[in-house]
Short mmCIF file of N, CA and C in Angstrom, two decimals:
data_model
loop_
_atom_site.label_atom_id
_atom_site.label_comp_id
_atom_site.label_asym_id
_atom_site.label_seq_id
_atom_site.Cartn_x
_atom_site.Cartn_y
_atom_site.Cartn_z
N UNK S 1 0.21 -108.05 -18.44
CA UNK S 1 0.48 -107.66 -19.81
C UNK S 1 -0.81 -107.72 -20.61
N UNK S 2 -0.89 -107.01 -21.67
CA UNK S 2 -2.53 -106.84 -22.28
C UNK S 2 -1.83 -107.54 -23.23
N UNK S 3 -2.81 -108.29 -23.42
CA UNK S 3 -2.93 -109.18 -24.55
C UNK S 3 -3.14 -108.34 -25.91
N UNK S 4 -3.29 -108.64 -27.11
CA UNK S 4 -3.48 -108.29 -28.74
C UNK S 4 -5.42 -108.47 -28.57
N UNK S 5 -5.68 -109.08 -27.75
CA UNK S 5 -7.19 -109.75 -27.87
C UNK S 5 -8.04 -108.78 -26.91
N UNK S 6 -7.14 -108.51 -25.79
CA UNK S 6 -8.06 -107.52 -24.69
C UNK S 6 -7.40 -106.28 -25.19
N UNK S 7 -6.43 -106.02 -25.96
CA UNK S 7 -6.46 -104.20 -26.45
C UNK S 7 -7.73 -104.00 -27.75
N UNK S 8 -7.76 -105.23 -27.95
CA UNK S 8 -9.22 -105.18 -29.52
C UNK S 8 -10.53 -104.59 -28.66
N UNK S 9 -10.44 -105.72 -27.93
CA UNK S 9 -11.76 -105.58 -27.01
C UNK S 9 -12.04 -104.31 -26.28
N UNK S 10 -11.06 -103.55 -25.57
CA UNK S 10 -10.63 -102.25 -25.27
C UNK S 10 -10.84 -101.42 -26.21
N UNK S 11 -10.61 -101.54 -27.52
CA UNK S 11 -10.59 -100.55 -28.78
C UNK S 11 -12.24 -100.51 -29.32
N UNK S 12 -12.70 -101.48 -29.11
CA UNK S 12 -14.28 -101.69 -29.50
C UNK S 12 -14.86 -101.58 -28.55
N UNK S 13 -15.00 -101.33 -27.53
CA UNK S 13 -15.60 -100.74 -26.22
C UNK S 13 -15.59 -99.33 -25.95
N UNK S 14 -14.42 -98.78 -26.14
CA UNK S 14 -14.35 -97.22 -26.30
C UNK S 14 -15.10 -96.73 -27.39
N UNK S 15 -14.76 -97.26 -28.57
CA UNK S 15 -15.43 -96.96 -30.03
C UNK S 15 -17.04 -96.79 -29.70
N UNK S 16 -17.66 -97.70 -29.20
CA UNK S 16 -18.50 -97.75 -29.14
C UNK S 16 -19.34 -96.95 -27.82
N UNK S 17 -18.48 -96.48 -26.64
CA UNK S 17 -19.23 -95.10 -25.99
C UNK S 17 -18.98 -94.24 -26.64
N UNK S 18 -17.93 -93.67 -27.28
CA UNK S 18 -17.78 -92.65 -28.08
C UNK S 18 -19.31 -91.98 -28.98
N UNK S 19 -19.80 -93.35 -29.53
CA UNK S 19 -20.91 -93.51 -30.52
C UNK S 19 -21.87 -93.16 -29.34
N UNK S 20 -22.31 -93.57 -27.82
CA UNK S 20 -23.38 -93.59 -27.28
C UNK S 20 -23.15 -92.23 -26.23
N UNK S 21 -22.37 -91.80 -26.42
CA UNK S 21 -22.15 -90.92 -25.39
C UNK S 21 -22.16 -89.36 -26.10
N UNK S 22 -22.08 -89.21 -27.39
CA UNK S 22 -22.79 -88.13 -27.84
C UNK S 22 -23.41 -87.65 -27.65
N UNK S 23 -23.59 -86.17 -27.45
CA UNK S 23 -25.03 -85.26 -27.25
C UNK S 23 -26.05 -85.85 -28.61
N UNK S 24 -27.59 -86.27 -27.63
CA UNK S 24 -28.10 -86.85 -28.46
C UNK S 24 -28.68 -85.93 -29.92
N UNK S 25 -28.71 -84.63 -30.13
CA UNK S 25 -28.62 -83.59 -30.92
C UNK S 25 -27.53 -83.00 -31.32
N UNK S 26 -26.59 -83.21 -31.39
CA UNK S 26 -25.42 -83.22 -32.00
C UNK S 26 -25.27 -83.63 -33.64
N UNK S 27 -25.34 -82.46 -34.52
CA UNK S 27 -24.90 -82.93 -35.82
C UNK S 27 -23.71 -82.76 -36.30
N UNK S 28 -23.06 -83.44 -36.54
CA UNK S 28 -21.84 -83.23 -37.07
C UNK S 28 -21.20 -83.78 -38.42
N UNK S 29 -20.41 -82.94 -39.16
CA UNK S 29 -20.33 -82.63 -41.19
C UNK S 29 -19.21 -84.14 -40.76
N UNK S 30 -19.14 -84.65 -41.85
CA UNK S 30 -18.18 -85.69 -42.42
C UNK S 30 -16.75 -85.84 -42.15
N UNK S 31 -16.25 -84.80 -41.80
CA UNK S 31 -15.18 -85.09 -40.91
C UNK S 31 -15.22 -85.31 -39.21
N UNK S 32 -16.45 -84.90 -38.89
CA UNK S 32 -16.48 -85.35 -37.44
C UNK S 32 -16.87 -83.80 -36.64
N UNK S 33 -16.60 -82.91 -37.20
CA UNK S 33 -16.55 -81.35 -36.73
C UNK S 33 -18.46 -81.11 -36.59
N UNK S 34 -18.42 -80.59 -35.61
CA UNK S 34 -19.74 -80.01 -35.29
C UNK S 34 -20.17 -79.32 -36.52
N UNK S 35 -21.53 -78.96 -37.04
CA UNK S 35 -22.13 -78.72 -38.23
C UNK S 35 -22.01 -76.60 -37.81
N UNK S 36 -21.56 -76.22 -39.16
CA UNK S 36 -21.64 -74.68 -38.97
C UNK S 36 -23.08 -74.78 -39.78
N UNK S 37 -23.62 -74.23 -38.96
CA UNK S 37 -25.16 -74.13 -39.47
C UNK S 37 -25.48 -72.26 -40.03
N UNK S 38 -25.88 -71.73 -41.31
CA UNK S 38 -26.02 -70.79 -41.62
C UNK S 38 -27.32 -69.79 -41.17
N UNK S 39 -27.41 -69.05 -40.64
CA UNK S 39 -28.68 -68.20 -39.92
C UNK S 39 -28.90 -67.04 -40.90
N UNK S 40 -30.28 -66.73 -41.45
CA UNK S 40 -30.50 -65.71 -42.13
C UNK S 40 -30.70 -64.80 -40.56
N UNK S 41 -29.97 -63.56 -40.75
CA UNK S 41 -29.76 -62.61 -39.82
C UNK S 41 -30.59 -61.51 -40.63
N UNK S 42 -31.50 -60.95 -39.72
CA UNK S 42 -32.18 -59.55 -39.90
C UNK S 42 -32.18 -58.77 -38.89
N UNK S 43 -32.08 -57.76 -38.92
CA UNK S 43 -32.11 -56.75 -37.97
C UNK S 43 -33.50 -55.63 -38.15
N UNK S 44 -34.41 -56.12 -38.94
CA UNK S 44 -35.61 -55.07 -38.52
C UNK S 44 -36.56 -54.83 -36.95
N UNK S 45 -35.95 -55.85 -36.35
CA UNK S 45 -36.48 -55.14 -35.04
C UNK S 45 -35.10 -55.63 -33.99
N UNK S 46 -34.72 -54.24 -33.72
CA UNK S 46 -33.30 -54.84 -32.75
C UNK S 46 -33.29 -55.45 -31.80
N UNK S 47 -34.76 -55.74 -30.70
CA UNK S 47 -34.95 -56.53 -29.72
C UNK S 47 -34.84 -57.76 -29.57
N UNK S 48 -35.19 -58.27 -31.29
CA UNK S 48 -34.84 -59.42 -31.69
C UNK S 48 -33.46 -59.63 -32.07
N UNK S 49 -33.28 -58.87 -32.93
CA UNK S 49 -31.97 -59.97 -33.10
C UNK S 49 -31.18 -57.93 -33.92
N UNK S 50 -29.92 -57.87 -33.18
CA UNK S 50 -29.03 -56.66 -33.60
C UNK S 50 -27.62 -56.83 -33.98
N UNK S 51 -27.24 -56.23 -35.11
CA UNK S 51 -25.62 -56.56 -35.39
C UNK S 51 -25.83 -56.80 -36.87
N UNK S 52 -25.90 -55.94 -37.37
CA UNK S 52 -25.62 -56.47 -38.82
C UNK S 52 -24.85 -56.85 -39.56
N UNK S 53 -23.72 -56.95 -39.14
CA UNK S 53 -22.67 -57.46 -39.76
C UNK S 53 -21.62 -58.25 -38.69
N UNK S 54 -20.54 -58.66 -40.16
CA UNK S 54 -19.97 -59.74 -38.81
C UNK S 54 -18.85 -58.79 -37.74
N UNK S 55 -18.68 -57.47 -37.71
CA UNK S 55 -17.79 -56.86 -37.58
C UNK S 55 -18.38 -56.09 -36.34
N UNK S 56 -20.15 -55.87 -35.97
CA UNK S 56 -20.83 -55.49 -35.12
C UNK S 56 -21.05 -56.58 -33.94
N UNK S 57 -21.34 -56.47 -32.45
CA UNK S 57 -21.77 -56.71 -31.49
C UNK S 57 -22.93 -57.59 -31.67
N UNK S 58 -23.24 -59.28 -31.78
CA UNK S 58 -25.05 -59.46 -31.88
C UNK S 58 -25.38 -59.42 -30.25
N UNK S 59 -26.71 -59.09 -30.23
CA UNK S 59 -27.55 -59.39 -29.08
C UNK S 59 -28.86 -59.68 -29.70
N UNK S 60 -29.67 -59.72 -28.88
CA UNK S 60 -31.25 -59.43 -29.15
C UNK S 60 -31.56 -61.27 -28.47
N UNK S 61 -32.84 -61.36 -28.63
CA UNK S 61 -33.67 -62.35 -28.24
C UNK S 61 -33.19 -63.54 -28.72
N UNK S 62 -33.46 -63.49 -30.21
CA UNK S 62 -33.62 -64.67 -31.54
C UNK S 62 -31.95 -65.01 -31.39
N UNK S 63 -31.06 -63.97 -31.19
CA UNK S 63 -29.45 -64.02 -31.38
C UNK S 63 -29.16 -64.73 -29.60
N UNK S 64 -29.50 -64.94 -28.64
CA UNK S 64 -29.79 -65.42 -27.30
C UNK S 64 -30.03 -66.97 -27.79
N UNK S 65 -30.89 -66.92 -28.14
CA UNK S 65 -31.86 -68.34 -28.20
C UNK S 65 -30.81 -69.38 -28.48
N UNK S 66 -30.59 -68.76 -30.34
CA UNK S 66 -29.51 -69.58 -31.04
C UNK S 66 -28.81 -69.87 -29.95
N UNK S 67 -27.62 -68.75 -29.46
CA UNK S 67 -26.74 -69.35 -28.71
C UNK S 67 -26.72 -70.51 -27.52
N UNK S 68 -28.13 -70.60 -26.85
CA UNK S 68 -28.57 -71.01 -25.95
C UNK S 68 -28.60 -72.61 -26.84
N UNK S 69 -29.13 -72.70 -27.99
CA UNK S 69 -29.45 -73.88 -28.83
C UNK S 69 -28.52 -74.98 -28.97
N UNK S 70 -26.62 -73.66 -29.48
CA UNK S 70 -25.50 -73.95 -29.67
C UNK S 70 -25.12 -75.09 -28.49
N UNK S 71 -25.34 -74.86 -27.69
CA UNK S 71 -24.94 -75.83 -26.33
C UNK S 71 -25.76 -77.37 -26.23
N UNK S 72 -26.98 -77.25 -27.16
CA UNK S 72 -27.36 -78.89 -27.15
C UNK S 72 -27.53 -79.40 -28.31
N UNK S 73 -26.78 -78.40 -29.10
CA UNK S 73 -26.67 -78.89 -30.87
C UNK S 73 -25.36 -79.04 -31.06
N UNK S 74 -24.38 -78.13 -30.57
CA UNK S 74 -22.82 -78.39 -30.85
C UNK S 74 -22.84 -77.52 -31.67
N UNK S 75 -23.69 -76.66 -32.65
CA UNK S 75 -23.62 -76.14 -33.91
C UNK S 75 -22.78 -74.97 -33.50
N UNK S 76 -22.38 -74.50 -34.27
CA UNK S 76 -21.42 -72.78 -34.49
C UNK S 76 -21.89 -72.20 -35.72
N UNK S 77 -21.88 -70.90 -35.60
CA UNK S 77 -23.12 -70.30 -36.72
C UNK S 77 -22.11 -69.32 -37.40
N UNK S 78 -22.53 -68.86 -39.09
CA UNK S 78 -22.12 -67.83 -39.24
C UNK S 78 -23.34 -67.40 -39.95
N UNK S 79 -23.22 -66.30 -40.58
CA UNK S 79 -24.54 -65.42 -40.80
C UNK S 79 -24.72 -64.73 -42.05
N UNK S 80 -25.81 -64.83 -42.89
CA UNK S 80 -26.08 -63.92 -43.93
C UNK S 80 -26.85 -62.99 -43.27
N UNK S 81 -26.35 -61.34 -43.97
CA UNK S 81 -27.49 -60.27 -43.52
C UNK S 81 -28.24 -59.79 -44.19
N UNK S 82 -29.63 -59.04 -44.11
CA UNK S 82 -30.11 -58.70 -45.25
C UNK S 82 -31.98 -58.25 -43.86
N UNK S 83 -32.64 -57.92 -44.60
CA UNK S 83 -34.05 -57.36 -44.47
C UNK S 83 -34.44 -58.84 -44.18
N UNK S 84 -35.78 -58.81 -42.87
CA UNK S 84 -36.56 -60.02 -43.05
C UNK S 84 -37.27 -60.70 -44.26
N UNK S 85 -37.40 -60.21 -45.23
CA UNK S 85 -37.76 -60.50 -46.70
C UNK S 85 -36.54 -61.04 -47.29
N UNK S 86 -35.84 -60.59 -47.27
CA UNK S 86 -34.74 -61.23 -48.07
C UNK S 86 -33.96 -62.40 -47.66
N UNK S 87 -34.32 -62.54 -46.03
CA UNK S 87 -33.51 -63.97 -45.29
C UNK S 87 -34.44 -64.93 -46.10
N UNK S 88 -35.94 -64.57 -45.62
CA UNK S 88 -36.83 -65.60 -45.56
C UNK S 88 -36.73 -65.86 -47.34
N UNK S 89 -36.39 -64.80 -48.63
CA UNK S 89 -36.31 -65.42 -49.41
C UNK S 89 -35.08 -66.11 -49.41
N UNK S 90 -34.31 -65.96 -49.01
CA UNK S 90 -32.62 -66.86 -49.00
C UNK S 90 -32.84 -68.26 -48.31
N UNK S 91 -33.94 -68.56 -47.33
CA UNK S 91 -34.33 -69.84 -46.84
C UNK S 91 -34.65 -70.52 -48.18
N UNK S 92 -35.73 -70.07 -48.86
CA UNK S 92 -36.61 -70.95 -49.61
C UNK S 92 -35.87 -71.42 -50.79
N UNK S 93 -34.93 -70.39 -51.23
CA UNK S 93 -33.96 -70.94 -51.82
C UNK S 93 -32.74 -71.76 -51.04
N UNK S 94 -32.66 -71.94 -50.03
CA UNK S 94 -31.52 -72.81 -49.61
C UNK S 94 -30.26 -72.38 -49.12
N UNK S 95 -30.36 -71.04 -49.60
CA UNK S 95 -28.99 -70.24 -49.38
C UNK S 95 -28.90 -69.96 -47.86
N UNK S 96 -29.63 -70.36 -46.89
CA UNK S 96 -29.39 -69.44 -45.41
C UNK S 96 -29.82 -71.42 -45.00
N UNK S 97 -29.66 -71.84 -43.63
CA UNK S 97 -30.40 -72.74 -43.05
C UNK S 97 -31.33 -73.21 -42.48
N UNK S 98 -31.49 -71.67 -41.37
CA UNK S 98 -32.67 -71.15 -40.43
C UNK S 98 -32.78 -69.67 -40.52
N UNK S 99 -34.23 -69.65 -40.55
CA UNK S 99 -34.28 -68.14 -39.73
C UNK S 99 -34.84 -68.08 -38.22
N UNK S 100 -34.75 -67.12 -37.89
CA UNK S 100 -35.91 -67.14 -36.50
C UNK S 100 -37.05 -66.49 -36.45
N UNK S 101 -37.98 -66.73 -35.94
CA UNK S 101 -38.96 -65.10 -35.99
C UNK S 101 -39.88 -65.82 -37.03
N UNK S 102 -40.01 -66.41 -37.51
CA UNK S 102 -41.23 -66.76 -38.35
C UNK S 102 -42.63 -67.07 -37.74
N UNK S 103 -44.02 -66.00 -38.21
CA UNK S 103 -44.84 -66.40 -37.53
C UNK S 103 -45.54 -67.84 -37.87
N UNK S 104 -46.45 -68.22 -36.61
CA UNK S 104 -47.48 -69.16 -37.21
C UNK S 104 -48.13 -68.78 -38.16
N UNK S 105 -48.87 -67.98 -38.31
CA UNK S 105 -49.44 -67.96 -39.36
C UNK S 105 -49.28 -67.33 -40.38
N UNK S 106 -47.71 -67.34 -40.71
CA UNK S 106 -46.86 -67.49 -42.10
C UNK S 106 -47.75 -68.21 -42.86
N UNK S 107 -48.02 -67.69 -44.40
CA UNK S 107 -48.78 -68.51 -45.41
C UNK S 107 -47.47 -68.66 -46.37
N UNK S 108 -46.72 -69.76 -46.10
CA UNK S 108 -45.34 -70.09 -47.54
C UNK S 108 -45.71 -70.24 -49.03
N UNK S 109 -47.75 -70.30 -49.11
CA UNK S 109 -47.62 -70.56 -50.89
C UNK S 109 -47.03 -71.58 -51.49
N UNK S 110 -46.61 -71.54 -52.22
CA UNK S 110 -46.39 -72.07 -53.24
C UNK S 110 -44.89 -72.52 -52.78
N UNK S 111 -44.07 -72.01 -52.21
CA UNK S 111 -43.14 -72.48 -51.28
C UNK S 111 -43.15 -73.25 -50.32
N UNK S 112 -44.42 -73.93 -50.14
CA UNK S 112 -44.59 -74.61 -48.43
C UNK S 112 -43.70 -75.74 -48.65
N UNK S 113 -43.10 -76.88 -49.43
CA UNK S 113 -42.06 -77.53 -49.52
C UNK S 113 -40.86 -77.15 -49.17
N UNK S 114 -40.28 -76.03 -49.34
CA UNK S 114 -38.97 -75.72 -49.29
C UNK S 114 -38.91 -75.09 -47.60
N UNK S 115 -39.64 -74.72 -46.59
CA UNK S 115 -39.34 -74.66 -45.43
C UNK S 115 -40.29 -75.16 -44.54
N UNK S 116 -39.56 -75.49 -43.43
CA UNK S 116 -39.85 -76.07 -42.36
C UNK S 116 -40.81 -75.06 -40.62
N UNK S 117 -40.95 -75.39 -40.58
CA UNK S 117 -41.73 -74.87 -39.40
C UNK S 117 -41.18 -75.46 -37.81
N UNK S 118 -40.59 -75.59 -36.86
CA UNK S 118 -40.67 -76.46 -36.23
C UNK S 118 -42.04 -75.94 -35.09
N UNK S 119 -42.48 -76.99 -34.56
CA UNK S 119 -43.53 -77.01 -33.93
C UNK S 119 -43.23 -76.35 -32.34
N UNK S 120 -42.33 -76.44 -32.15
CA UNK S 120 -41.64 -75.54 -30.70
C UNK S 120 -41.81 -73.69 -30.95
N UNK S 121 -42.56 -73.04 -30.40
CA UNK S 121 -42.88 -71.68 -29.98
C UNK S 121 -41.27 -71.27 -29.62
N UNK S 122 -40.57 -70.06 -30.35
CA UNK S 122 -39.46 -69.84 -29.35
C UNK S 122 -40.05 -67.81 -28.64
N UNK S 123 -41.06 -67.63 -29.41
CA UNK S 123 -42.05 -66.41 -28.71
C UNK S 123 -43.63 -66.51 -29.33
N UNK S 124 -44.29 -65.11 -28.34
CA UNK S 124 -45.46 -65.29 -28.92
C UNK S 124 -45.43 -63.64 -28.42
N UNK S 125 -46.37 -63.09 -29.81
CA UNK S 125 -46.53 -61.10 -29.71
C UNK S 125 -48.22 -61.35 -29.09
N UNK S 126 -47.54 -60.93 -27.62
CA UNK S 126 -48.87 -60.17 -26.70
C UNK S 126 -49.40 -59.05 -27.83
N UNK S 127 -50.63 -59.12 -28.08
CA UNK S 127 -51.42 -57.57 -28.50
C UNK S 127 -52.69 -57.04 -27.69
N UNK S 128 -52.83 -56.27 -27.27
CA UNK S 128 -54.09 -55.75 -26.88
C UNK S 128 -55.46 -56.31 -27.35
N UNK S 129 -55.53 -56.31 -28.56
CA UNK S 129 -56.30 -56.57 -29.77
C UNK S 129 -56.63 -58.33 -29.24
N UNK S 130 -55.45 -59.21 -28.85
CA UNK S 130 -55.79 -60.46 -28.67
C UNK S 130 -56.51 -60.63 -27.81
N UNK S 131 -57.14 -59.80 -26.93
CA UNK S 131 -57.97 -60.14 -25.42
C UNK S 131 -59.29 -60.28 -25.96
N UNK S 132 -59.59 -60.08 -27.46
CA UNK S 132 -61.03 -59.38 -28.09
C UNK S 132 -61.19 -61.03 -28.54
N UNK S 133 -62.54 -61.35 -28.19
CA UNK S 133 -63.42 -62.73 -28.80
C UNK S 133 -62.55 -62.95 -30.48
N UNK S 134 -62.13 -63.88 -30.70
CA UNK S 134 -61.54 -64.79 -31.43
C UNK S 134 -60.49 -64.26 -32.01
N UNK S 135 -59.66 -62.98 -30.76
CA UNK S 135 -58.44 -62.52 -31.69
C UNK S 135 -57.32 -63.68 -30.91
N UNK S 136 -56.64 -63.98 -31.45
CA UNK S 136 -55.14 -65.05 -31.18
C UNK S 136 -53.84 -64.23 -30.90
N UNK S 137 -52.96 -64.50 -29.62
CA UNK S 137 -51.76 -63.69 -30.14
C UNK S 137 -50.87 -64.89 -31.09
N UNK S 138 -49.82 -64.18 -31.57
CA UNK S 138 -49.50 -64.71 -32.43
C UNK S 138 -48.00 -65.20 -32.16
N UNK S 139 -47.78 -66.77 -32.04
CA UNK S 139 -47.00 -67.31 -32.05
C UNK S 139 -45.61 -67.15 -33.03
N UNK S 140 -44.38 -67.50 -32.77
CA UNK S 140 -43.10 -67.46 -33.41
C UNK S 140 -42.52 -68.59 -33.25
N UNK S 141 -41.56 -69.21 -34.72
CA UNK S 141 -41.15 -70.31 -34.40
C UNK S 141 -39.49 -70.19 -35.59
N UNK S 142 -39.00 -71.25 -35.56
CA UNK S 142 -37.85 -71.22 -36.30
C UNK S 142 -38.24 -71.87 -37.85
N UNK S 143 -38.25 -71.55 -38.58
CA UNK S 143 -37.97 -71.96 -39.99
C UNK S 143 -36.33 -72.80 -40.68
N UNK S 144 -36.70 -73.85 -40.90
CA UNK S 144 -35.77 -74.41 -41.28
C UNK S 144 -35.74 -74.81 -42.75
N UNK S 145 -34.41 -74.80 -43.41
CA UNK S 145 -34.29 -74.85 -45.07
C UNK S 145 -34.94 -76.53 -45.04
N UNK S 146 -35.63 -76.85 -46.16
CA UNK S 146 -36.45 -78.25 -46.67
C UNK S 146 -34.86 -78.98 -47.14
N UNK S 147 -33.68 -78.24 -47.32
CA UNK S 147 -32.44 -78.88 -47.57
C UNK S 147 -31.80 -79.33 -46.77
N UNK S 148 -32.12 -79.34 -45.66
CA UNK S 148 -31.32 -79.75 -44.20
C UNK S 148 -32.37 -80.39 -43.33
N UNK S 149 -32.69 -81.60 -43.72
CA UNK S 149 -33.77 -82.54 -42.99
C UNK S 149 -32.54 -82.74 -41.64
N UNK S 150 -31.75 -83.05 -41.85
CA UNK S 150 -30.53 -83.66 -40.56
C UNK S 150 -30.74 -82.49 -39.73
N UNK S 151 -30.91 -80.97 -39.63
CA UNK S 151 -30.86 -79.92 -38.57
C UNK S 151 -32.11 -79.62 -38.42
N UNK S 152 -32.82 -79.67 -39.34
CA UNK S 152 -34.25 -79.95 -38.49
C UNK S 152 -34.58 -80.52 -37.43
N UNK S 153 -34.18 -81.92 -37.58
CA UNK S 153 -34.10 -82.92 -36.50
C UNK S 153 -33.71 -82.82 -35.39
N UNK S 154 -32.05 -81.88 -35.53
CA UNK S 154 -31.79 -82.01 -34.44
C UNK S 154 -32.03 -80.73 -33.71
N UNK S 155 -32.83 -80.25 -34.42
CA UNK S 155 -33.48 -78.35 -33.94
C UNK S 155 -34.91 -78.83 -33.06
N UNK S 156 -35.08 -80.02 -33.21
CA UNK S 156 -36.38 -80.24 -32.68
C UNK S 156 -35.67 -81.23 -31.30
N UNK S 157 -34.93 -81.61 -31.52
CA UNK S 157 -34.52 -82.82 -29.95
C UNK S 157 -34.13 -81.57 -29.26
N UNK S 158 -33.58 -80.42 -29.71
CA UNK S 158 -33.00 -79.76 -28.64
C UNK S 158 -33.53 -78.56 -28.02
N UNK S 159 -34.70 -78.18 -29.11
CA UNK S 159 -35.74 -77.71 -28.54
C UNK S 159 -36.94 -78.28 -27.20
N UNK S 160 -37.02 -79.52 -27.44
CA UNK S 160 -37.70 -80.68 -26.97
C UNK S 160 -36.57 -80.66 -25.48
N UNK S 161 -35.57 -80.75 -25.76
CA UNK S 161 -34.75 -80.38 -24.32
C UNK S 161 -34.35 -79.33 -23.94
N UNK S 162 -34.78 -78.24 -24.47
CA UNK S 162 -34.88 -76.79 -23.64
C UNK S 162 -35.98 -76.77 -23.16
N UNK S 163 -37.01 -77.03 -23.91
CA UNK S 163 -38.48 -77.19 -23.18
C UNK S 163 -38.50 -77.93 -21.90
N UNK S 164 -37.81 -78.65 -21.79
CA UNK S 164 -37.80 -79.81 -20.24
C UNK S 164 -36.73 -78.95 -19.58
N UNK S 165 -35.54 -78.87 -19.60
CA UNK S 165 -34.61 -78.41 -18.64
C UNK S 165 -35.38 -76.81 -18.32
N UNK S 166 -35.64 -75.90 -19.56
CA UNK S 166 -35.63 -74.39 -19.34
C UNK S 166 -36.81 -74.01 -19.77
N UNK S 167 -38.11 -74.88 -19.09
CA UNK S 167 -39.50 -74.73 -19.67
C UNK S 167 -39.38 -72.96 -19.58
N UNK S 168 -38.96 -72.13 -18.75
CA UNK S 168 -39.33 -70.43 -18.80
C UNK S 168 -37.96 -70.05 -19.47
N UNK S 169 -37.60 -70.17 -20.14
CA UNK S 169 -36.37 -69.46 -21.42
C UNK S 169 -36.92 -68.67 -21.79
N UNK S 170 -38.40 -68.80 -22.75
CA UNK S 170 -38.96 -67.85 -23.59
C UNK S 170 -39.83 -66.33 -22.79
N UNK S 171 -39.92 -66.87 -21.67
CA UNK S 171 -40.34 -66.01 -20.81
C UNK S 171 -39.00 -64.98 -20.48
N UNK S 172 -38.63 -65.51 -19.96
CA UNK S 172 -37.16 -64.83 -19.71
C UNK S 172 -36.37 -63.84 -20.20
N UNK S 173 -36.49 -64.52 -21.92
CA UNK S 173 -36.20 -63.83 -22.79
C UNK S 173 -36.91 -62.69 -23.20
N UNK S 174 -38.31 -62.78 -22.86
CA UNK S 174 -39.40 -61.71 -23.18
C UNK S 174 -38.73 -60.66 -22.19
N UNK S 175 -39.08 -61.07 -20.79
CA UNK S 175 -38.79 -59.77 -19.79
C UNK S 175 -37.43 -59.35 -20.24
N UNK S 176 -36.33 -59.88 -20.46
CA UNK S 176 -34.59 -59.22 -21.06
C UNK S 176 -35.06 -58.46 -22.00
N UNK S 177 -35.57 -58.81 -22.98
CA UNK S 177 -35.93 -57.56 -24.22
C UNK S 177 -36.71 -57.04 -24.85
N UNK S 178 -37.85 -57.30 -24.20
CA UNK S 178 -39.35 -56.53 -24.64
C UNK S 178 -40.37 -55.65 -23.79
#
């Protein structure tokens, strides 16, 4: 017969893998539900990311990735659409969460507070031009709203573990759509 003392002990033992057994990138809103994280969606180059609306088909690279992300974040996405100018202004204001596709050498101005950079490459544009003495190709990374320090965080552990499990993703992704 279980005692009142070993069902406590039972109840605080579970409680407590519950807590350790989480995906360690896992954010989840105040009721417990995985975080719907908002994506500024553009469609100026369809290789990247296609579907402009919620009623169209997405594919593309950047629309891959996310999903690929979804699996060590827990996150589920829905989407604002609009021109790459207009996401990236909907970041800085707060209104979108992430975009994708942001280069390195994005200059934010006077905005550099309000978004994030993460330091994980999710592409980089081969150019001809880069083979020439001190030309660079040019790296791509995710931009995250300065309002969501919590998905930053966990945009970087799970980047940090795609990089280890799926060091050639970004490769991969190149040969699928470029």
């Amino acid at each position: 017969m279980i005692t009142k003392q070993k069902l406590c002990i039972l109840s605080a033992v579970l409680c407590m893998a519950g807590v350790f057994l989480q995906p360690s990138g896992m954010i989840t809103d105040k009721a417990g539900a995985a975080a719907t994280v908002t994506i500024g969606y553009y469609n100026d180059v369809p290789e990247f990311q296609s579907g402009a609306s919620d009623d169209e088909r997405k594919s593309g690279y950047a629309y891959e990735y996310c999903q690929i992300l979804s699996g060590y974040t827990g996150w589920s996405y829905e989407y604002k659409y609009g021109t790459f100018d207009e996401m990236l202004a909907a970041l800085k204001k707060g209104d979108v969460d992430l975009v994708a596709g942001i280069s390195g050498s994005f200059d934010p101005g006077s905005d550099a507070g309000r978004i994030r950079l993460t330091p994980y490459r999710i592409g980089t544009e081969n150019s001809t031009v880069a083979d020439l003495p001190g030309a660079d190709n040019d790296n791509y990374f995710i931009a995250v709203s300065a309002d969501r320090p919590e998905l930053f965080s966990a945009l970087l552990e799970a980047q940090k573990q795609i990089n280890e499990k799926e060091p050639a993703l970004c490769e991969r992704l190149t040969q699928k759509y470029f």
